[in-house]
Short mmCIF file of N, CA and C and ligand atoms in Angstrom, two decimals:
data_model
loop_
_atom_site.label_atom_id
_atom_site.label_comp_id
_atom_site.label_asym_id
_atom_site.label_seq_id
_atom_site.Cartn_x
_atom_site.Cartn_y
_atom_site.Cartn_z
N MET A 1 215.07 -154.66 -21.35
CA MET A 1 213.66 -154.85 -21.02
C MET A 1 212.86 -155.88 -19.80
N LEU A 2 212.01 -154.88 -19.48
CA LEU A 2 211.10 -155.79 -17.86
C LEU A 2 210.89 -156.99 -18.26
N PRO A 3 210.54 -158.17 -17.54
CA PRO A 3 209.83 -159.25 -17.51
C PRO A 3 208.11 -158.63 -16.40
N PRO A 4 207.54 -159.69 -16.97
CA PRO A 4 206.60 -158.81 -16.45
C PRO A 4 205.79 -158.80 -15.45
N ARG A 5 205.58 -158.19 -14.52
CA ARG A 5 205.36 -157.62 -13.28
C ARG A 5 204.97 -158.82 -12.49
N PRO A 6 205.45 -158.92 -10.91
CA PRO A 6 205.49 -160.30 -10.01
C PRO A 6 204.11 -160.32 -9.28
N THR A 7 203.31 -160.79 -9.63
CA THR A 7 201.42 -159.94 -8.75
C THR A 7 201.52 -160.18 -7.02
N ASN A 8 200.78 -159.60 -6.55
CA ASN A 8 200.88 -159.76 -5.53
C ASN A 8 201.49 -159.51 -4.40
N ARG A 9 202.42 -158.32 -4.87
CA ARG A 9 203.47 -157.67 -4.65
C ARG A 9 203.55 -155.92 -5.07
N PHE A 10 204.03 -155.84 -3.84
CA PHE A 10 203.91 -153.86 -4.52
C PHE A 10 205.81 -153.30 -5.23
N MET A 11 205.49 -154.07 -6.12
CA MET A 11 206.74 -153.56 -7.10
C MET A 11 206.96 -151.96 -7.86
N LEU A 12 208.16 -151.76 -8.24
CA LEU A 12 208.41 -150.84 -9.20
C LEU A 12 209.69 -151.10 -9.71
N PRO A 13 209.43 -150.46 -10.72
CA PRO A 13 211.22 -150.76 -11.65
C PRO A 13 211.80 -149.97 -11.49
N ARG A 14 213.05 -150.13 -11.07
CA ARG A 14 214.15 -150.16 -10.84
C ARG A 14 215.66 -149.83 -11.98
N CYS A 15 215.83 -149.20 -12.01
CA CYS A 15 217.32 -149.11 -13.02
C CYS A 15 218.40 -149.64 -12.60
N GLU A 16 219.24 -151.29 -12.92
CA GLU A 16 220.07 -150.84 -12.18
C GLU A 16 221.01 -150.26 -12.42
N GLY A 17 221.64 -149.64 -13.04
CA GLY A 17 222.61 -148.87 -13.62
C GLY A 17 222.72 -147.25 -13.07
N CYS A 18 221.59 -146.85 -12.56
CA CYS A 18 221.50 -145.66 -11.58
C CYS A 18 220.56 -146.36 -10.07
N GLY A 19 220.02 -147.08 -10.11
CA GLY A 19 219.53 -146.97 -8.97
C GLY A 19 218.86 -146.59 -8.39
N LYS A 20 217.47 -145.54 -9.54
CA LYS A 20 216.89 -144.88 -9.34
C LYS A 20 215.13 -145.63 -9.93
N PHE A 21 214.80 -145.33 -8.97
CA PHE A 21 213.05 -146.10 -9.28
C PHE A 21 212.11 -145.05 -10.02
N HIS A 22 211.32 -145.76 -11.13
CA HIS A 22 210.96 -144.84 -12.27
C HIS A 22 209.15 -145.94 -12.02
N PHE A 23 208.33 -145.09 -12.80
CA PHE A 23 206.88 -145.17 -13.41
C PHE A 23 206.29 -144.18 -14.17
N TYR A 24 206.31 -144.54 -14.87
CA TYR A 24 204.96 -146.30 -15.57
C TYR A 24 206.36 -147.20 -16.20
N PRO A 25 206.28 -148.11 -16.25
CA PRO A 25 206.82 -149.34 -16.53
C PRO A 25 207.43 -148.68 -18.30
N ARG A 26 208.57 -148.77 -18.68
CA ARG A 26 209.27 -148.29 -20.09
C ARG A 26 209.99 -149.32 -20.54
N PRO A 27 210.36 -148.75 -21.37
CA PRO A 27 211.60 -149.58 -21.91
C PRO A 27 213.36 -149.40 -21.77
N ALA A 28 213.45 -148.04 -21.14
CA ALA A 28 214.33 -147.75 -20.71
C ALA A 28 213.82 -146.40 -19.88
N CYS A 29 215.55 -146.31 -19.08
CA CYS A 29 215.57 -145.71 -17.84
C CYS A 29 215.27 -144.30 -17.94
N PRO A 30 214.17 -143.46 -17.42
CA PRO A 30 214.06 -142.06 -17.64
C PRO A 30 214.98 -140.84 -16.90
N HIS A 31 215.91 -141.55 -15.86
CA HIS A 31 216.59 -140.36 -15.97
C HIS A 31 217.99 -140.78 -16.90
N CYS A 32 218.47 -141.86 -16.84
CA CYS A 32 219.52 -142.22 -17.55
C CYS A 32 220.10 -142.67 -18.69
N GLY A 33 219.02 -143.34 -19.00
CA GLY A 33 218.83 -144.14 -20.47
C GLY A 33 218.84 -145.66 -20.31
N GLY A 34 219.69 -145.69 -19.10
CA GLY A 34 219.77 -147.43 -19.10
C GLY A 34 218.62 -148.62 -19.69
N ALA A 35 218.99 -149.45 -20.18
CA ALA A 35 218.42 -150.89 -20.18
C ALA A 35 218.12 -152.04 -19.65
N ARG A 36 218.85 -152.32 -18.46
CA ARG A 36 218.69 -152.87 -17.49
C ARG A 36 217.85 -152.33 -16.26
N LEU A 37 216.72 -152.54 -16.26
CA LEU A 37 215.51 -152.67 -16.00
C LEU A 37 214.90 -153.71 -14.75
N ALA A 38 215.03 -153.71 -13.52
CA ALA A 38 214.65 -155.11 -12.77
C ALA A 38 213.01 -154.80 -12.07
N TRP A 39 212.25 -155.73 -11.82
CA TRP A 39 211.45 -155.59 -10.54
C TRP A 39 211.33 -154.78 -9.41
N MET A 40 211.36 -153.85 -8.16
CA MET A 40 211.76 -154.25 -6.98
C MET A 40 211.27 -153.47 -6.38
N GLU A 41 210.76 -154.52 -5.12
CA GLU A 41 210.32 -153.51 -3.84
C GLU A 41 210.88 -152.34 -3.39
N PRO A 42 209.79 -151.23 -3.43
CA PRO A 42 210.26 -149.87 -2.74
C PRO A 42 209.61 -150.11 -1.34
N SER A 43 210.42 -148.71 -0.77
CA SER A 43 209.70 -149.14 0.94
C SER A 43 208.21 -149.31 1.03
N GLY A 44 207.22 -148.58 0.49
CA GLY A 44 206.22 -148.89 0.13
C GLY A 44 205.96 -147.51 1.15
N ARG A 45 206.13 -146.81 1.70
CA ARG A 45 205.74 -145.34 2.34
C ARG A 45 205.87 -144.12 1.50
N GLY A 46 204.95 -142.99 1.39
CA GLY A 46 204.83 -142.10 0.20
C GLY A 46 203.86 -140.92 1.19
N GLU A 47 203.32 -140.00 0.52
CA GLU A 47 202.70 -139.53 0.75
C GLU A 47 201.06 -139.06 -0.01
N VAL A 48 200.76 -138.17 0.17
CA VAL A 48 198.94 -137.82 -0.52
C VAL A 48 199.96 -136.26 -1.37
N TYR A 49 200.03 -136.03 -2.81
CA TYR A 49 200.58 -135.16 -3.07
C TYR A 49 199.16 -134.22 -3.91
N SER A 50 198.26 -135.33 -4.30
CA SER A 50 196.80 -134.46 -4.73
C SER A 50 195.62 -135.47 -4.27
N HIS A 51 194.60 -135.38 -4.46
CA HIS A 51 193.28 -136.58 -4.07
C HIS A 51 192.26 -135.91 -4.30
N SER A 52 191.06 -136.56 -4.52
CA SER A 52 189.96 -136.38 -4.91
C SER A 52 189.09 -137.48 -4.30
N THR A 53 187.09 -136.90 -4.03
CA THR A 53 186.76 -137.77 -4.10
C THR A 53 185.87 -138.00 -4.54
N VAL A 54 185.84 -139.14 -4.21
CA VAL A 54 184.54 -140.10 -5.68
C VAL A 54 183.22 -140.15 -5.07
N HIS A 55 182.62 -139.46 -5.03
CA HIS A 55 180.61 -139.49 -5.05
C HIS A 55 179.72 -139.86 -5.30
N ARG A 56 180.15 -140.43 -6.72
CA ARG A 56 179.10 -141.07 -7.60
C ARG A 56 179.85 -141.91 -7.93
N ALA A 57 179.41 -143.34 -8.17
CA ALA A 57 179.90 -144.38 -8.52
C ALA A 57 179.35 -144.51 -10.40
N PRO A 58 181.40 -144.21 -10.59
CA PRO A 58 181.62 -144.68 -12.08
C PRO A 58 181.06 -146.17 -12.77
N SER A 59 180.31 -147.08 -12.20
CA SER A 59 179.48 -147.90 -12.72
C SER A 59 179.10 -148.72 -11.35
N ALA A 60 178.21 -149.79 -11.54
CA ALA A 60 177.62 -150.72 -10.52
C ALA A 60 178.75 -151.31 -9.66
N ALA A 61 179.54 -151.71 -9.89
CA ALA A 61 180.75 -152.58 -9.21
C ALA A 61 181.24 -151.66 -8.19
N PHE A 62 180.61 -150.29 -8.43
CA PHE A 62 181.95 -149.37 -7.24
C PHE A 62 180.83 -148.64 -6.17
N LYS A 63 179.71 -149.32 -6.44
CA LYS A 63 178.45 -148.69 -5.96
C LYS A 63 178.16 -148.94 -4.01
N ASP A 64 178.98 -149.62 -3.47
CA ASP A 64 179.02 -150.16 -2.18
C ASP A 64 180.46 -148.93 -2.07
N ASP A 65 181.47 -148.76 -2.80
CA ASP A 65 182.41 -148.21 -1.82
C ASP A 65 182.33 -146.47 -2.23
N VAL A 66 181.36 -145.86 -3.01
CA VAL A 66 181.52 -144.77 -2.37
C VAL A 66 181.45 -144.16 -0.92
N PRO A 67 181.59 -143.04 -0.86
CA PRO A 67 182.13 -141.75 -1.15
C PRO A 67 183.95 -143.15 -0.63
N TYR A 68 184.83 -142.64 -1.61
CA TYR A 68 186.46 -142.88 -1.90
C TYR A 68 186.87 -141.99 -2.48
N VAL A 69 189.20 -141.96 -1.64
CA VAL A 69 189.44 -141.23 -2.25
C VAL A 69 190.41 -141.49 -3.86
N ILE A 70 190.39 -140.54 -3.82
CA ILE A 70 192.19 -141.50 -5.30
C ILE A 70 192.72 -140.02 -5.14
N ALA A 71 194.09 -141.22 -5.74
CA ALA A 71 195.05 -140.19 -4.85
C ALA A 71 196.00 -139.96 -5.62
N ILE A 72 196.61 -138.62 -5.88
CA ILE A 72 198.31 -138.95 -6.66
C ILE A 72 199.19 -139.28 -5.08
N VAL A 73 200.01 -140.30 -5.39
CA VAL A 73 201.00 -140.56 -4.34
C VAL A 73 202.19 -140.59 -4.94
N LYS A 74 203.20 -139.36 -3.81
CA LYS A 74 204.58 -139.88 -3.95
C LYS A 74 204.89 -140.50 -3.39
N THR A 75 205.46 -141.70 -3.83
CA THR A 75 206.37 -142.40 -3.46
C THR A 75 207.86 -141.57 -2.70
N ASP A 76 207.82 -142.42 -0.96
CA ASP A 76 209.44 -142.05 -1.25
C ASP A 76 210.89 -142.32 -1.92
N GLU A 77 210.37 -143.19 -3.15
CA GLU A 77 211.43 -143.52 -4.16
C GLU A 77 211.40 -142.37 -5.22
N GLY A 78 210.32 -141.59 -5.11
CA GLY A 78 210.49 -140.87 -6.51
C GLY A 78 209.06 -140.69 -6.81
N PRO A 79 208.92 -141.73 -7.77
CA PRO A 79 207.56 -142.13 -8.86
C PRO A 79 206.06 -141.79 -7.63
N HIS A 80 205.42 -140.75 -8.76
CA HIS A 80 203.25 -140.51 -8.32
C HIS A 80 202.96 -141.91 -9.00
N LEU A 81 201.97 -142.36 -8.16
CA LEU A 81 201.32 -143.12 -8.57
C LEU A 81 199.75 -142.92 -8.60
N LEU A 82 199.30 -143.55 -9.12
CA LEU A 82 197.02 -143.18 -8.96
C LEU A 82 196.61 -144.34 -8.02
N SER A 83 196.14 -144.44 -7.13
CA SER A 83 196.04 -144.42 -5.84
C SER A 83 194.77 -144.93 -5.54
N ARG A 84 194.28 -145.56 -4.57
CA ARG A 84 192.55 -145.24 -3.98
C ARG A 84 193.24 -145.19 -2.06
N VAL A 85 193.33 -144.23 -1.31
CA VAL A 85 193.78 -144.02 -0.22
C VAL A 85 192.09 -144.53 0.56
N VAL A 86 192.88 -145.69 1.44
CA VAL A 86 191.83 -146.60 1.78
C VAL A 86 191.93 -146.35 3.48
N GLY A 87 191.06 -146.90 4.82
CA GLY A 87 191.43 -147.24 5.97
C GLY A 87 190.68 -145.79 6.56
N VAL A 88 190.51 -145.11 5.73
CA VAL A 88 190.54 -143.56 6.85
C VAL A 88 189.50 -142.86 6.34
N SER A 89 188.15 -141.41 6.87
CA SER A 89 187.53 -141.34 6.00
C SER A 89 187.85 -140.03 4.80
N PRO A 90 187.02 -140.21 3.73
CA PRO A 90 187.69 -138.66 3.54
C PRO A 90 188.18 -137.68 3.47
N GLU A 91 186.79 -137.32 4.35
CA GLU A 91 187.54 -135.50 4.87
C GLU A 91 188.80 -135.47 6.01
N LYS A 92 189.07 -136.88 5.57
CA LYS A 92 190.66 -136.87 7.11
C LYS A 92 191.88 -137.01 6.13
N VAL A 93 191.59 -136.94 4.69
CA VAL A 93 192.79 -137.89 3.74
C VAL A 93 193.31 -135.42 3.57
N SER A 94 194.76 -135.65 3.51
CA SER A 94 194.96 -134.14 3.31
C SER A 94 195.74 -134.54 2.55
N ILE A 95 196.84 -133.50 1.58
CA ILE A 95 198.12 -132.86 1.53
C ILE A 95 199.15 -133.17 1.70
N GLY A 96 200.30 -134.29 1.94
CA GLY A 96 201.21 -134.08 2.69
C GLY A 96 201.41 -135.32 3.77
N MET A 97 199.72 -136.09 3.85
CA MET A 97 199.52 -136.62 4.64
C MET A 97 200.49 -138.29 4.85
N ARG A 98 200.53 -138.70 5.49
CA ARG A 98 202.14 -139.80 5.07
C ARG A 98 201.05 -141.02 4.99
N LEU A 99 201.57 -142.16 4.09
CA LEU A 99 201.26 -143.46 3.95
C LEU A 99 201.96 -144.15 3.01
N ARG A 100 201.27 -145.58 3.92
CA ARG A 100 201.72 -146.62 3.42
C ARG A 100 201.24 -147.72 2.21
N VAL A 101 202.26 -148.32 1.86
CA VAL A 101 200.91 -149.33 0.60
C VAL A 101 200.69 -150.93 1.78
N ARG A 102 199.11 -151.01 1.13
CA ARG A 102 198.31 -152.18 1.47
C ARG A 102 197.90 -153.08 0.06
N LEU A 103 198.31 -154.32 0.51
CA LEU A 103 197.56 -155.13 -0.66
C LEU A 103 196.24 -155.98 -0.54
N GLY A 104 195.04 -154.44 -1.26
CA GLY A 104 194.36 -155.16 -1.37
C GLY A 104 193.65 -155.91 -2.72
N ASP A 105 192.41 -156.54 -2.17
CA ASP A 105 191.68 -157.48 -3.30
C ASP A 105 192.38 -156.78 -4.91
N ARG A 106 192.08 -155.36 -4.85
CA ARG A 106 192.30 -154.75 -6.60
C ARG A 106 193.50 -154.68 -6.22
N GLY A 107 194.60 -154.76 -5.81
CA GLY A 107 195.80 -155.22 -6.51
C GLY A 107 196.31 -153.51 -4.86
N PRO A 108 197.71 -153.15 -5.37
CA PRO A 108 197.97 -152.26 -4.10
C PRO A 108 197.19 -151.16 -4.04
N GLU A 109 196.97 -150.40 -2.98
CA GLU A 109 195.96 -149.38 -2.39
C GLU A 109 197.08 -148.52 -1.15
N PHE A 110 196.70 -147.57 -0.95
CA PHE A 110 197.95 -146.73 -0.04
C PHE A 110 196.48 -146.45 1.52
N GLU A 111 197.03 -146.81 2.62
CA GLU A 111 196.64 -146.21 4.11
C GLU A 111 197.38 -145.56 4.82
N PRO A 112 196.53 -144.61 5.57
CA PRO A 112 197.91 -143.88 6.69
C PRO A 112 198.37 -144.39 7.06
N GLU A 113 199.76 -144.23 7.62
CA GLU A 113 200.34 -144.72 8.06
C GLU A 113 200.44 -144.25 8.85
N ALA A 114 200.46 -145.98 10.02
CA ALA A 114 200.43 -146.01 11.70
C ALA A 114 201.20 -145.12 12.32
ZN1 ZN B 1 218.98 -145.32 -15.17
#
């Protein structure tokens, strides 16, 4: 069983049996069924797997943010995450674009790799 996720860090569940990362958190490893799981810090690198640009704010809290990019990020360790892509114009985001994690006010987000 996983303990609560540490805050203010980018962490993913990792199986201590087979060494593979996974996401979302669950009681057993989806690769080998092992139950010895821990939060580990992955490389923080990945690439755009798919993306979409939000032009209409879903609520008033996002009105200053549009347009912004929501993407499925394929991390280098394997798990796919839904995240915002920041630090780049939405029209410049493309499938395969290399990304690195950035800890923003809203938690982990991804930005283009320098
Ligand atoms: Zn495993």
